[in-house]
PDB file of C-alpha atoms in Angstrom:
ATOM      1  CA  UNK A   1     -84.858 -97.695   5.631  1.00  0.00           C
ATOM      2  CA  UNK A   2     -82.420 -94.985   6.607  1.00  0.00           C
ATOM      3  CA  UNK A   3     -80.134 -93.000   4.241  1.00  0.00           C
ATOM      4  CA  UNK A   4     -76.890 -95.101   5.833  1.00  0.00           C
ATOM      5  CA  UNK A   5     -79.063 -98.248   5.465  1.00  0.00           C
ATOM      6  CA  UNK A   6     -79.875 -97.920   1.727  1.00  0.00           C
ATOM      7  CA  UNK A   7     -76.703 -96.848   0.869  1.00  0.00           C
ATOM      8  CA  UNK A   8     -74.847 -99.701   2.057  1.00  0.00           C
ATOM      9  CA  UNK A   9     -77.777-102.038   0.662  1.00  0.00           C
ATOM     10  CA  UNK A  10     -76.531-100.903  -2.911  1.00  0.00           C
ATOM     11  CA  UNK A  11     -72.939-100.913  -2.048  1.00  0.00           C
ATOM     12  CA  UNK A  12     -73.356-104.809  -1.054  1.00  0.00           C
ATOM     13  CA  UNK A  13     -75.324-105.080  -4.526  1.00  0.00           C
ATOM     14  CA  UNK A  14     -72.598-103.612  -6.201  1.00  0.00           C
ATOM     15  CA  UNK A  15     -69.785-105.481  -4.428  1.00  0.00           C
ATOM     16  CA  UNK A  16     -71.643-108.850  -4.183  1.00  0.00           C
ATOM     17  CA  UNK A  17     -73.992-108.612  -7.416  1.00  0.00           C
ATOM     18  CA  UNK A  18     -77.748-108.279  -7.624  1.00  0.00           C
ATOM     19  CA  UNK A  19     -78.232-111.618  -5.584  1.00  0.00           C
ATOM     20  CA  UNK A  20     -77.157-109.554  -2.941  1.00  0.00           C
ATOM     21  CA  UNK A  21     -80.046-109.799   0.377  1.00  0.00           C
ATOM     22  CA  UNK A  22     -81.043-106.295   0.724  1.00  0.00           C
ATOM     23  CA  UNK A  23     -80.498-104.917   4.422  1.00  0.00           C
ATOM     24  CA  UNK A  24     -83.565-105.008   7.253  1.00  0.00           C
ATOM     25  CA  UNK A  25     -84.498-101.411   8.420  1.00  0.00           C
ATOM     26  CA  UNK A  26     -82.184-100.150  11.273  1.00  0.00           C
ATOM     27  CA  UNK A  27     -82.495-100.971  14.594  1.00  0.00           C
ATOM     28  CA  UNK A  28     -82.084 -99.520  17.683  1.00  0.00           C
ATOM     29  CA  UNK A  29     -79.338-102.305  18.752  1.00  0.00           C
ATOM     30  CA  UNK A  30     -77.538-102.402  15.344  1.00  0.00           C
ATOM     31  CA  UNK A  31     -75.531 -99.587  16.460  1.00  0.00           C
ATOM     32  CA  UNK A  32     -75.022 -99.965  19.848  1.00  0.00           C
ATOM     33  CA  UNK A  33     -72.082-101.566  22.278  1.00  0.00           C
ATOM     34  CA  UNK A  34     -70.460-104.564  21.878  1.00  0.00           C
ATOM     35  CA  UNK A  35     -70.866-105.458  25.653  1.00  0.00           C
ATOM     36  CA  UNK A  36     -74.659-103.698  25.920  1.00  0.00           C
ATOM     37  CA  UNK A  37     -77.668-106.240  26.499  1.00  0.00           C
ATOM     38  CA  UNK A  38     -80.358-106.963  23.614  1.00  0.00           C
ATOM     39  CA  UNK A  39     -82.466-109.105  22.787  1.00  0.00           C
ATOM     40  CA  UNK A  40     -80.466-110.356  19.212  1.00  0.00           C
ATOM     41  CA  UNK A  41     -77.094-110.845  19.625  1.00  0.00           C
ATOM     42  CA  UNK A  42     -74.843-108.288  18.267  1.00  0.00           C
ATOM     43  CA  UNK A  43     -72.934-109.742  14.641  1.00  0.00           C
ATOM     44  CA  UNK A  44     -69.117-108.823  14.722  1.00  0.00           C
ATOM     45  CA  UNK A  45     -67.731-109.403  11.397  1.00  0.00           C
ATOM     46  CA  UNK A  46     -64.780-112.305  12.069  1.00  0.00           C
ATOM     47  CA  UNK A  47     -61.780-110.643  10.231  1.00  0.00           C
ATOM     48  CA  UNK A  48     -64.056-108.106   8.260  1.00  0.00           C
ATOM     49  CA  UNK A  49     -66.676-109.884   5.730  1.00  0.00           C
ATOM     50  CA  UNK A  50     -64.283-112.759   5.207  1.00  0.00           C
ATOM     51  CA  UNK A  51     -66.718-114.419   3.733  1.00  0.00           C
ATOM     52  CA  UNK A  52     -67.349-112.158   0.868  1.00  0.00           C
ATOM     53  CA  UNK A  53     -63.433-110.666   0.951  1.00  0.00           C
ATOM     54  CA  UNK A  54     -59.558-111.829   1.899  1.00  0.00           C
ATOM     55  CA  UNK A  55     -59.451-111.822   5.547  1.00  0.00           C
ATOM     56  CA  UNK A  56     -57.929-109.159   7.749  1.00  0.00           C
ATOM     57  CA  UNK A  57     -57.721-106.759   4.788  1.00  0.00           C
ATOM     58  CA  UNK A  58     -59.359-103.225   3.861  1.00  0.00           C
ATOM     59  CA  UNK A  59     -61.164-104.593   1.582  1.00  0.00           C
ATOM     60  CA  UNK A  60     -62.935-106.988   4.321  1.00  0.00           C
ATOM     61  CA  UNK A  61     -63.661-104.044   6.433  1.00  0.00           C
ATOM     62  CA  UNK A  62     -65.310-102.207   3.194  1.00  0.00           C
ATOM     63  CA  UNK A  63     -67.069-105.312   2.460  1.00  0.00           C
ATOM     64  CA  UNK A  64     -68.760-104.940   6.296  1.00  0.00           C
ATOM     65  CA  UNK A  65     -69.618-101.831   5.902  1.00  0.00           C
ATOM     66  CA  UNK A  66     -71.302-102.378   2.585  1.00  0.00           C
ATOM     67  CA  UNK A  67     -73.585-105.127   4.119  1.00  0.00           C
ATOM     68  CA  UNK A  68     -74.159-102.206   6.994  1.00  0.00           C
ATOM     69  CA  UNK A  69     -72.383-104.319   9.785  1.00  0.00           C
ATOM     70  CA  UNK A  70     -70.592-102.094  12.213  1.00  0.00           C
ATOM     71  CA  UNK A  71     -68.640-104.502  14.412  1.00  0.00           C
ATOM     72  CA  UNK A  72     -65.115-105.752  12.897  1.00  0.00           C
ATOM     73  CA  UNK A  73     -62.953-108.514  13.855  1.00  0.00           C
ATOM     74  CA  UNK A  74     -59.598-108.647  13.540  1.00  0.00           C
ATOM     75  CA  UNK A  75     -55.922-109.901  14.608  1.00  0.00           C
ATOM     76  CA  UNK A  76     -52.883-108.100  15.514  1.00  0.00           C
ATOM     77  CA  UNK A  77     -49.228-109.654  15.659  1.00  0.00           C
ATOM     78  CA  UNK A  78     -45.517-107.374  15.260  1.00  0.00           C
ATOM     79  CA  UNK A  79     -42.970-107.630  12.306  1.00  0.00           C
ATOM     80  CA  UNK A  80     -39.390-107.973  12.636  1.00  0.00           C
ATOM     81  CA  UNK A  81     -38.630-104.188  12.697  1.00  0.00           C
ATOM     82  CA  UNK A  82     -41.691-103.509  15.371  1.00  0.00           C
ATOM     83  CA  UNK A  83     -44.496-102.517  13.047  1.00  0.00           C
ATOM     84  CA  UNK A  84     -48.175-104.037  13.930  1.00  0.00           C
ATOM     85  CA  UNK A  85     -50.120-105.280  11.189  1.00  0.00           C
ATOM     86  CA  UNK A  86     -53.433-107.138  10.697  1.00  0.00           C
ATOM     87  CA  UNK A  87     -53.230-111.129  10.016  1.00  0.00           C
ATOM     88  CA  UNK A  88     -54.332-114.207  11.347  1.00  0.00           C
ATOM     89  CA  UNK A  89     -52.027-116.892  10.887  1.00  0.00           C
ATOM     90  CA  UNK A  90     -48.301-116.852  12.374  1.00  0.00           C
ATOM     91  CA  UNK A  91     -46.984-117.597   8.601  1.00  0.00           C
ATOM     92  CA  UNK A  92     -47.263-116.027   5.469  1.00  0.00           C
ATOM     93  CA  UNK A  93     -48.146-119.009   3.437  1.00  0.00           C
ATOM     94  CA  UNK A  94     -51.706-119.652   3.256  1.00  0.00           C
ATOM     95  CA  UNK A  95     -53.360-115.820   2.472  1.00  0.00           C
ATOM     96  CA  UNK A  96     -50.293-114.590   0.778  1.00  0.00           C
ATOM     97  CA  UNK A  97     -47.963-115.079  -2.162  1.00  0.00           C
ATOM     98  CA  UNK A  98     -45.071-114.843   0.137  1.00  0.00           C
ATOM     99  CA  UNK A  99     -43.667-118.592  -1.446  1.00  0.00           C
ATOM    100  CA  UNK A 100     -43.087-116.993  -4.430  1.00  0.00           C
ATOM    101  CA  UNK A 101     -42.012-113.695  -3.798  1.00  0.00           C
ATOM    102  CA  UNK A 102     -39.537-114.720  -1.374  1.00  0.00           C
ATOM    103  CA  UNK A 103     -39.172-118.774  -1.999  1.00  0.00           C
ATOM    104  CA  UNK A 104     -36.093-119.032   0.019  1.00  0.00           C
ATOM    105  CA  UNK A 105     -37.471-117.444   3.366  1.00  0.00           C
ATOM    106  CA  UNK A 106     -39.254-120.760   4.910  1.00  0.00           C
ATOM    107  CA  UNK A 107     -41.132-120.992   7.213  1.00  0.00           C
ATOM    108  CA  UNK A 108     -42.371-117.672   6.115  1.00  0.00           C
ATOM    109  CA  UNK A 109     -43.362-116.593  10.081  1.00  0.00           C
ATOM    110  CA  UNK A 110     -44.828-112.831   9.936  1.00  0.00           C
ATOM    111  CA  UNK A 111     -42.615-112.159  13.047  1.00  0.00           C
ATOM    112  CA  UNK A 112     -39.348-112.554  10.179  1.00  0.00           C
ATOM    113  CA  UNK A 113     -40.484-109.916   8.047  1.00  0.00           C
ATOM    114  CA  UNK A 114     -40.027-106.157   7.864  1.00  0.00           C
ATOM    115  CA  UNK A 115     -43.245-104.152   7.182  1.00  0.00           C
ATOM    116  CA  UNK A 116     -41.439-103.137   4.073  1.00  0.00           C
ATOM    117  CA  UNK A 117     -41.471-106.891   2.584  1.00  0.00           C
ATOM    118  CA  UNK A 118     -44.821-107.581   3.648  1.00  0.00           C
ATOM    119  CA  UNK A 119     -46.038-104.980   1.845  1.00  0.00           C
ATOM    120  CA  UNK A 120     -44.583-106.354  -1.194  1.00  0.00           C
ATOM    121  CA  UNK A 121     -46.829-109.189  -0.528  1.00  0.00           C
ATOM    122  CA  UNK A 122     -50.529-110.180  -2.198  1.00  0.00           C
ATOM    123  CA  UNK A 123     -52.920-111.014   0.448  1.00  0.00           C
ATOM    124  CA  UNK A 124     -55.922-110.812  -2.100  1.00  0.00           C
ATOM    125  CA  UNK A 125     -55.514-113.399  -5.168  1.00  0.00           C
ATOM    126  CA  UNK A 126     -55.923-116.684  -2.932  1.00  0.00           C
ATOM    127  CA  UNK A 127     -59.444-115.616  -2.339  1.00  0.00           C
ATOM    128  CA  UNK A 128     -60.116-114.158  -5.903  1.00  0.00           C
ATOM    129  CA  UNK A 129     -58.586-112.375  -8.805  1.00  0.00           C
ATOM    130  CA  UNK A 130     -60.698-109.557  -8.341  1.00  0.00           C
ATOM    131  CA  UNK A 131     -58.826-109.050  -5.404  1.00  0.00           C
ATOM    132  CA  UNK A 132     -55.392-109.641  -6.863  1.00  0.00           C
ATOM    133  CA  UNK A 133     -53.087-106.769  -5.210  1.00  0.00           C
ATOM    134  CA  UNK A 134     -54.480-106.704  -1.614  1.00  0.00           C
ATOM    135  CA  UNK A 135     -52.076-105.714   0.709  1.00  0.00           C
ATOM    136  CA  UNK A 136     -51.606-106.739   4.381  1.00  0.00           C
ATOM    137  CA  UNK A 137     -52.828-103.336   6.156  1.00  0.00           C
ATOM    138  CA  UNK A 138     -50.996-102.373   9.215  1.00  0.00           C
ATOM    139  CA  UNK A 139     -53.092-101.866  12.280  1.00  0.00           C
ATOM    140  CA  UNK A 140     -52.645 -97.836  11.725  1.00  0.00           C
ATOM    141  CA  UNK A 141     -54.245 -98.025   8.416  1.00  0.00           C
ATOM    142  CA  UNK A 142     -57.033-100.199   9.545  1.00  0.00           C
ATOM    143  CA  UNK A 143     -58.026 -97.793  12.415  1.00  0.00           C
ATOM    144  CA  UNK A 144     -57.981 -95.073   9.771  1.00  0.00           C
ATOM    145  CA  UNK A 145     -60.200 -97.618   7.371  1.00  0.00           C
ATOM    146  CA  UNK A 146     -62.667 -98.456  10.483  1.00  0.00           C
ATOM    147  CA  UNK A 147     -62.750 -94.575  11.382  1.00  0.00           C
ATOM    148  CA  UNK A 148     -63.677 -93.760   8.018  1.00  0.00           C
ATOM    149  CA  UNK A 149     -66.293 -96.299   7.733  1.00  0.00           C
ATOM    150  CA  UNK A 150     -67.394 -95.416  11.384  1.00  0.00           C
ATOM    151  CA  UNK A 151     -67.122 -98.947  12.369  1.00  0.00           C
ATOM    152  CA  UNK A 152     -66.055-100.610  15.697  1.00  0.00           C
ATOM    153  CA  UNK A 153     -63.312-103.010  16.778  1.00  0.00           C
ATOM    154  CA  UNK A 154     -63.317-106.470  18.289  1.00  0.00           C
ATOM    155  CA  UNK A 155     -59.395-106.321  18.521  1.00  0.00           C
ATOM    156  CA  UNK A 156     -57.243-110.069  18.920  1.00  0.00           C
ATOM    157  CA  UNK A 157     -53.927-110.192  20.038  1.00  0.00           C
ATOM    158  CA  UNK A 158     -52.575-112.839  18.106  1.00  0.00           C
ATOM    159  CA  UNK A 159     -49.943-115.036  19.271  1.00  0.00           C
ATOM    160  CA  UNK A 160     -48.502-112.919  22.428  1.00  0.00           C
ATOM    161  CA  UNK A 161     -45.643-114.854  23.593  1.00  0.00           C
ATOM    162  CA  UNK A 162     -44.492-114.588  20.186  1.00  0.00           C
ATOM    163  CA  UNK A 163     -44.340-111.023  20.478  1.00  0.00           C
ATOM    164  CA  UNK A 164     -43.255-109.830  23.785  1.00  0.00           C
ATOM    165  CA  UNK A 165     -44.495-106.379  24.570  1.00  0.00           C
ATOM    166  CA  UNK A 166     -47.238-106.212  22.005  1.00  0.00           C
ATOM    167  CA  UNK A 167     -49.623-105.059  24.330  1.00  0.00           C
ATOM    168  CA  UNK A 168     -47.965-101.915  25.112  1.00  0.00           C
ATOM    169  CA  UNK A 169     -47.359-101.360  21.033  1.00  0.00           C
ATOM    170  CA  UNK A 170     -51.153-101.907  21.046  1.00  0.00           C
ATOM    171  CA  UNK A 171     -52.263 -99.199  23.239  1.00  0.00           C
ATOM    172  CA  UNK A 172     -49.601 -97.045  21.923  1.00  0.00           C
ATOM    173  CA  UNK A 173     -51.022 -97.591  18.280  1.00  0.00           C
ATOM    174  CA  UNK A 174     -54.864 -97.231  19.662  1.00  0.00           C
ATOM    175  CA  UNK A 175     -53.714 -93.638  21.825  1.00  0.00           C
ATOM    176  CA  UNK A 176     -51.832 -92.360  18.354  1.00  0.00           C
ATOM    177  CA  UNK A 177     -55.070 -92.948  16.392  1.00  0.00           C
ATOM    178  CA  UNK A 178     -57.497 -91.411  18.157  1.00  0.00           C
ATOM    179  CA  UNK A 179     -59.040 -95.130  19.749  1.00  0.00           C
ATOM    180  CA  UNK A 180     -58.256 -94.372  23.122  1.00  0.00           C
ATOM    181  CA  UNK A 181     -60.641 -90.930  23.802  1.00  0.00           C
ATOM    182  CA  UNK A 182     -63.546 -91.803  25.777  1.00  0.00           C
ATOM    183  CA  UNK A 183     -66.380 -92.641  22.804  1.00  0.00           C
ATOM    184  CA  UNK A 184     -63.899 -94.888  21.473  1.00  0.00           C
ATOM    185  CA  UNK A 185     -63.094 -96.500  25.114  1.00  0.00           C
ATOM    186  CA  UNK A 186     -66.573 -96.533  25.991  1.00  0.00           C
ATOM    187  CA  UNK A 187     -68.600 -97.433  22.987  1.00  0.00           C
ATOM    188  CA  UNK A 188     -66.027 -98.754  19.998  1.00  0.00           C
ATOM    189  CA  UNK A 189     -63.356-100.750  21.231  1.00  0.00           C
ATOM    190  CA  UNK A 190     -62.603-104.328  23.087  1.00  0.00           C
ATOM    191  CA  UNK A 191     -59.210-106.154  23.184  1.00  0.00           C
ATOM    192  CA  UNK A 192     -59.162-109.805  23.274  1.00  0.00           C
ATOM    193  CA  UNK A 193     -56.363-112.883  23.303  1.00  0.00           C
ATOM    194  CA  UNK A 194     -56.594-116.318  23.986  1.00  0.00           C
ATOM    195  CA  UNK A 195     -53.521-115.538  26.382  1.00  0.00           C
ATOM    196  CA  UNK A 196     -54.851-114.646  29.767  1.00  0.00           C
ATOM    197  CA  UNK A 197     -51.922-113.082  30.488  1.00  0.00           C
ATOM    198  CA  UNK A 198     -52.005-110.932  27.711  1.00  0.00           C
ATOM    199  CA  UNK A 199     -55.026-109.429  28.699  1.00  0.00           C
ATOM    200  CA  UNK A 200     -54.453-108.817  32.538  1.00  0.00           C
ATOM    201  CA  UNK A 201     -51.525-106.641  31.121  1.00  0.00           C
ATOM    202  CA  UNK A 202     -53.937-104.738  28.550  1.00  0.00           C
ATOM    203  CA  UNK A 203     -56.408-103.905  32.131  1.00  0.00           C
ATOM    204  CA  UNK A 204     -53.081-103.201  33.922  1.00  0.00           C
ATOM    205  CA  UNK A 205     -52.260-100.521  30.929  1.00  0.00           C
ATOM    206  CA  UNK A 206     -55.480 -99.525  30.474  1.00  0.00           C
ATOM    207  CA  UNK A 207     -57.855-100.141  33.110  1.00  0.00           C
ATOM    208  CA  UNK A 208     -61.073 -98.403  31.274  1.00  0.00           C
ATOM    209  CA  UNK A 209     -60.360-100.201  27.449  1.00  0.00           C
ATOM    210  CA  UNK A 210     -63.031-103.340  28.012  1.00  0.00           C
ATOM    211  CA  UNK A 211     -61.653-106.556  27.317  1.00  0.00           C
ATOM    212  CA  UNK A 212     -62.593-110.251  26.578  1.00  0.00           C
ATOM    213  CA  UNK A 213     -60.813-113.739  26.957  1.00  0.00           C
ATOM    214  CA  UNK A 214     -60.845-116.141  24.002  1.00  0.00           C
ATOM    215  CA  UNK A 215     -61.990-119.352  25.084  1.00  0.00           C
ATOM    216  CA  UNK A 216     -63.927-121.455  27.584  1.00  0.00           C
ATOM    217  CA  UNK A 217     -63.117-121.738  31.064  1.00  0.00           C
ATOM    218  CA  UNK A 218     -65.059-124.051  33.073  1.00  0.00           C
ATOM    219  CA  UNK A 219     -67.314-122.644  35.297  1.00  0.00           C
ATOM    220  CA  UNK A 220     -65.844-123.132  38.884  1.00  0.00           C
ATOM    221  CA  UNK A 221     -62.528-120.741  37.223  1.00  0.00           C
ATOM    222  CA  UNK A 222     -64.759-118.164  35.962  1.00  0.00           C
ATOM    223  CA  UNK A 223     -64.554-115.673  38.550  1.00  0.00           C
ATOM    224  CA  UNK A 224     -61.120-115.531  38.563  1.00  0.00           C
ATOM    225  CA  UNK A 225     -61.286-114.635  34.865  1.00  0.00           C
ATOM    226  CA  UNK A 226     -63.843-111.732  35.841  1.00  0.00           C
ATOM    227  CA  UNK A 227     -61.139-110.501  38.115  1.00  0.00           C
ATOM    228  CA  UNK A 228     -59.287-108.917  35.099  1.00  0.00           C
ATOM    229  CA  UNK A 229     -62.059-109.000  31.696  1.00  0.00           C
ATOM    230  CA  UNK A 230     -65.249-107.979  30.852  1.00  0.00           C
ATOM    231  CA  UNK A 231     -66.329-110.576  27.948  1.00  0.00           C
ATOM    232  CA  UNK A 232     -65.612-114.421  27.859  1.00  0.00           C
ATOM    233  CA  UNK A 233     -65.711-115.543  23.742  1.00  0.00           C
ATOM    234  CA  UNK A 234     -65.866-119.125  23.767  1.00  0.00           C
ATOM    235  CA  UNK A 235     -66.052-121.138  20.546  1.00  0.00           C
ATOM    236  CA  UNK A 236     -69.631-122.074  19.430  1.00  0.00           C
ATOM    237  CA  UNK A 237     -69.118-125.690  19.335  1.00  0.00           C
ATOM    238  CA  UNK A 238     -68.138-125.382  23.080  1.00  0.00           C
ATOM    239  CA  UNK A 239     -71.028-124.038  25.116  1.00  0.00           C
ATOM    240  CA  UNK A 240     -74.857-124.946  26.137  1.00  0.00           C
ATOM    241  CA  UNK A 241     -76.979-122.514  27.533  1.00  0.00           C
ATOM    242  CA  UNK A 242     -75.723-123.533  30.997  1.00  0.00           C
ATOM    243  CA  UNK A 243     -72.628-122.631  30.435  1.00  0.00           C
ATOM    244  CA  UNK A 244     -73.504-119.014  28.741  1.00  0.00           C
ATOM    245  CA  UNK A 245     -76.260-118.143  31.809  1.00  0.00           C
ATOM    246  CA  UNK A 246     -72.767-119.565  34.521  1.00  0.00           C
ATOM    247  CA  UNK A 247     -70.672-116.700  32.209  1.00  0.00           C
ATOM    248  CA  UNK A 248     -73.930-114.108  32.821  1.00  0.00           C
ATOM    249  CA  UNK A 249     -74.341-114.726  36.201  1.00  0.00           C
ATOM    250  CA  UNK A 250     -70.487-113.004  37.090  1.00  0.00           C
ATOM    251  CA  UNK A 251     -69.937-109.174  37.098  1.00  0.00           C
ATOM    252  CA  UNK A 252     -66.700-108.364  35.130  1.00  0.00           C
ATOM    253  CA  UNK A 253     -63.828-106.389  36.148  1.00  0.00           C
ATOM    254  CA  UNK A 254     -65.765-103.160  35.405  1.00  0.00           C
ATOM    255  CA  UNK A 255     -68.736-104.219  37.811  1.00  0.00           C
ATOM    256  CA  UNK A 256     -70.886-105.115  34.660  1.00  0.00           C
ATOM    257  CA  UNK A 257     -72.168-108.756  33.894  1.00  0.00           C
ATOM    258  CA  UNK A 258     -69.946-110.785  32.039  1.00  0.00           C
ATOM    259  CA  UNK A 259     -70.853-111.182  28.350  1.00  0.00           C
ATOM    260  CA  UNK A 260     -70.657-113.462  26.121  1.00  0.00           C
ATOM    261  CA  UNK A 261     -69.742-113.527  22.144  1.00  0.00           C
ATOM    262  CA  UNK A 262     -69.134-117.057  20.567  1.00  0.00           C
ATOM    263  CA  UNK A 263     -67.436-117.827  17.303  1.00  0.00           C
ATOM    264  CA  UNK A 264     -67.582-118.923  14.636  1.00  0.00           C
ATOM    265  CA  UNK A 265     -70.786-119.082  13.372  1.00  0.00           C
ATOM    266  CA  UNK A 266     -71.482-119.208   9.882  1.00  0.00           C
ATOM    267  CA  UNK A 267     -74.640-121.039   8.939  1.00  0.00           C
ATOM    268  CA  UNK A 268     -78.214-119.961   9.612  1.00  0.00           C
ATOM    269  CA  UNK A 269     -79.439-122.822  12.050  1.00  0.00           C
ATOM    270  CA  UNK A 270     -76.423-122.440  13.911  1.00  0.00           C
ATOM    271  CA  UNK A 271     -77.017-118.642  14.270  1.00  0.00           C
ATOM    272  CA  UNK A 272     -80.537-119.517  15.569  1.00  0.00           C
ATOM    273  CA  UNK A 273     -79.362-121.975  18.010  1.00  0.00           C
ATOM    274  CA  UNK A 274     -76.518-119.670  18.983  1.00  0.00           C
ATOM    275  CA  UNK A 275     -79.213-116.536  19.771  1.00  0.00           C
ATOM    276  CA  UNK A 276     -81.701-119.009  21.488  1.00  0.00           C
ATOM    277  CA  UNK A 277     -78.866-119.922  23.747  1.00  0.00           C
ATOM    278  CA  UNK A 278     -78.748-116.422  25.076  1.00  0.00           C
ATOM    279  CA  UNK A 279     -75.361-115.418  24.022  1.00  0.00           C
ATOM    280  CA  UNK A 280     -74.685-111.595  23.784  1.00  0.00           C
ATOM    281  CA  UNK A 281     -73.388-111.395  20.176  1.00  0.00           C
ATOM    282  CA  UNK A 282     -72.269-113.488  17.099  1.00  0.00           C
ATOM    283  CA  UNK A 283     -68.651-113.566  16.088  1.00  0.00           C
ATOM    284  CA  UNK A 284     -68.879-114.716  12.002  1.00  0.00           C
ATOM    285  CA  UNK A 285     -67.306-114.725   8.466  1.00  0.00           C
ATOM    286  CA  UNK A 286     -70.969-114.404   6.985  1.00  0.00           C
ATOM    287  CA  UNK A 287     -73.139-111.193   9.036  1.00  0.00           C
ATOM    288  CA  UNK A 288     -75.600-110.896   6.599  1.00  0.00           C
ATOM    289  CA  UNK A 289     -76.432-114.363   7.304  1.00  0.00           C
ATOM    290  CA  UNK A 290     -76.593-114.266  10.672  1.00  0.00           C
ATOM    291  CA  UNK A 291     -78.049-111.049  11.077  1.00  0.00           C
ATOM    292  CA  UNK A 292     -81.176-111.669   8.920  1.00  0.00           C
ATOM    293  CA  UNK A 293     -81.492-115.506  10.769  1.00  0.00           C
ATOM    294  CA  UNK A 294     -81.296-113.665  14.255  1.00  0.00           C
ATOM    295  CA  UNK A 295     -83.259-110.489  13.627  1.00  0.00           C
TER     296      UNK A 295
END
């Protein structure tokens, strides 16, 4: 076990008690890119640990990093006054105590909100009290968390016809913090959306930043899809492994073949399955599960 290995093994004891599973030895393909080939699929940690931590928040990405996971998950949408921050859901109402705070603001959409108010906000207590005073992070201070922790992003644009322009506020935000040099470009970063149109204009903006489309096209519209992305992410309850070798088959706009990371996948037998199909990597709120059922 390496140094980085057993340290996170007794940060995850620490964070998660002493039932914690204690970490495999590293691997060669634990630390490599998102979009490389290998023989287990690489685990991406769906909104940090969100399993183990409130979604989308600092202490989700910590919560990876304990458990030694180094791809993150996440999903970016734009407050009223133009600030990007990390959150999943177009309202405030399930992860937050926004009801309270501000009861006469229904229906609590993010896009309403000033950065300054959501920060008021506690995005920790619906998961547990331990976690009572989490705060929505914006997407600066997550880069800055993921830096630290020497993790890598699986970025979503949430939403973007909700937020027009968020793309270029994206790669504006990635360029100011650092995530646009070439290791980051090359080795640490993908942007993905359900909207194809959002991320034809991320390739028009950014030709070199790899991207991926969230969801599953059928097969005879696949190659227009690897006209403009790298990475088609299809729900796990929506492929075979017809469907993931038609994906394979494709070069992507970068002349590499089209890969393939399903989510969400939480359970061990699912994991398996999801692995024997030949899928490229794992998108899930549990990667210590899947990891050790895939490894």
């Amino acid at each position: 076990m390496s140094v980085r290995t057993a340290t996170a093994a007794a940060a995850a004891a620490a964070l998660f008690g002493s039932g914690a599973l204690l970490l495999p030895a590293d691997r060669p393909e634990a630390t490599g890119q998102l979009s490389a080939h290998r023989a287990d699929p690489v685990v991406v940690a769906h909104r940090g640990a969100s399993g183990h931590a409130p979604e989308n928040t600092l202490a989700a990405v910590d919560a990876a990093e304990a458990l030694g996971v180094d791809w993150v998950e996440n999903d970016v949408q734009r407050t009223r006054d133009g600030v990007l921050v990390v959150l999943h859901d177009t309202d405030l109402k399930r992860t937050t105590d926004v009801e309270q705070v501000f009861p006469d603001r229904a229906p609590w959409a993010v896009k309403d909100f000033t950065a300054a108010e959501l920060a008021k906000l506690d995005a920790g207590s619906w998961f547990g009290a331990q976690f009572a005073g989490t705060r929505i992070p914006t997407l600066t201070q997550f880069l800055h968390r993921l830096e630290r922790n020497r993790q890598k992003l699986l970025l979503e644009i949430k939403s973007p016809a909700t937020y027009p322009g968020i793309e270029r506020d994206i790669i504006r935000t990635l360029g100011r913090t650092g995530w646009l040099d070439r290791s980051h470009v090359r080795n640490r970063l993908v942007v993905q959306s359900f909207g194809a149109d959002s991320v034809k204009r991320i390739h028009s903006l950014r030709p070199d930043v790899t991207t991926g489309f969230l969801g599953t096209p059928a097969v005879a519209d696949l190659p227009s899809y690897a006209a403009f992305t790298d990475q088609i992410n299809p729900s796990y309850a929506t492929i075979d492994a017809d469907y993931v070798a038609a994906v394979q088959r494709l070069k992507g706009v970068h002349g590499k073949r089209l890969r393939v990371n399903t989510w969400t996948v939480n359970k061990a037998a699912d994991a398996v399955r999801a692995r024997d199909l030949g899928v490229d990597g794992i998108i899930t709120n549990f990667p210590d599960v899947v990891r050790d059922a895939t490894s």
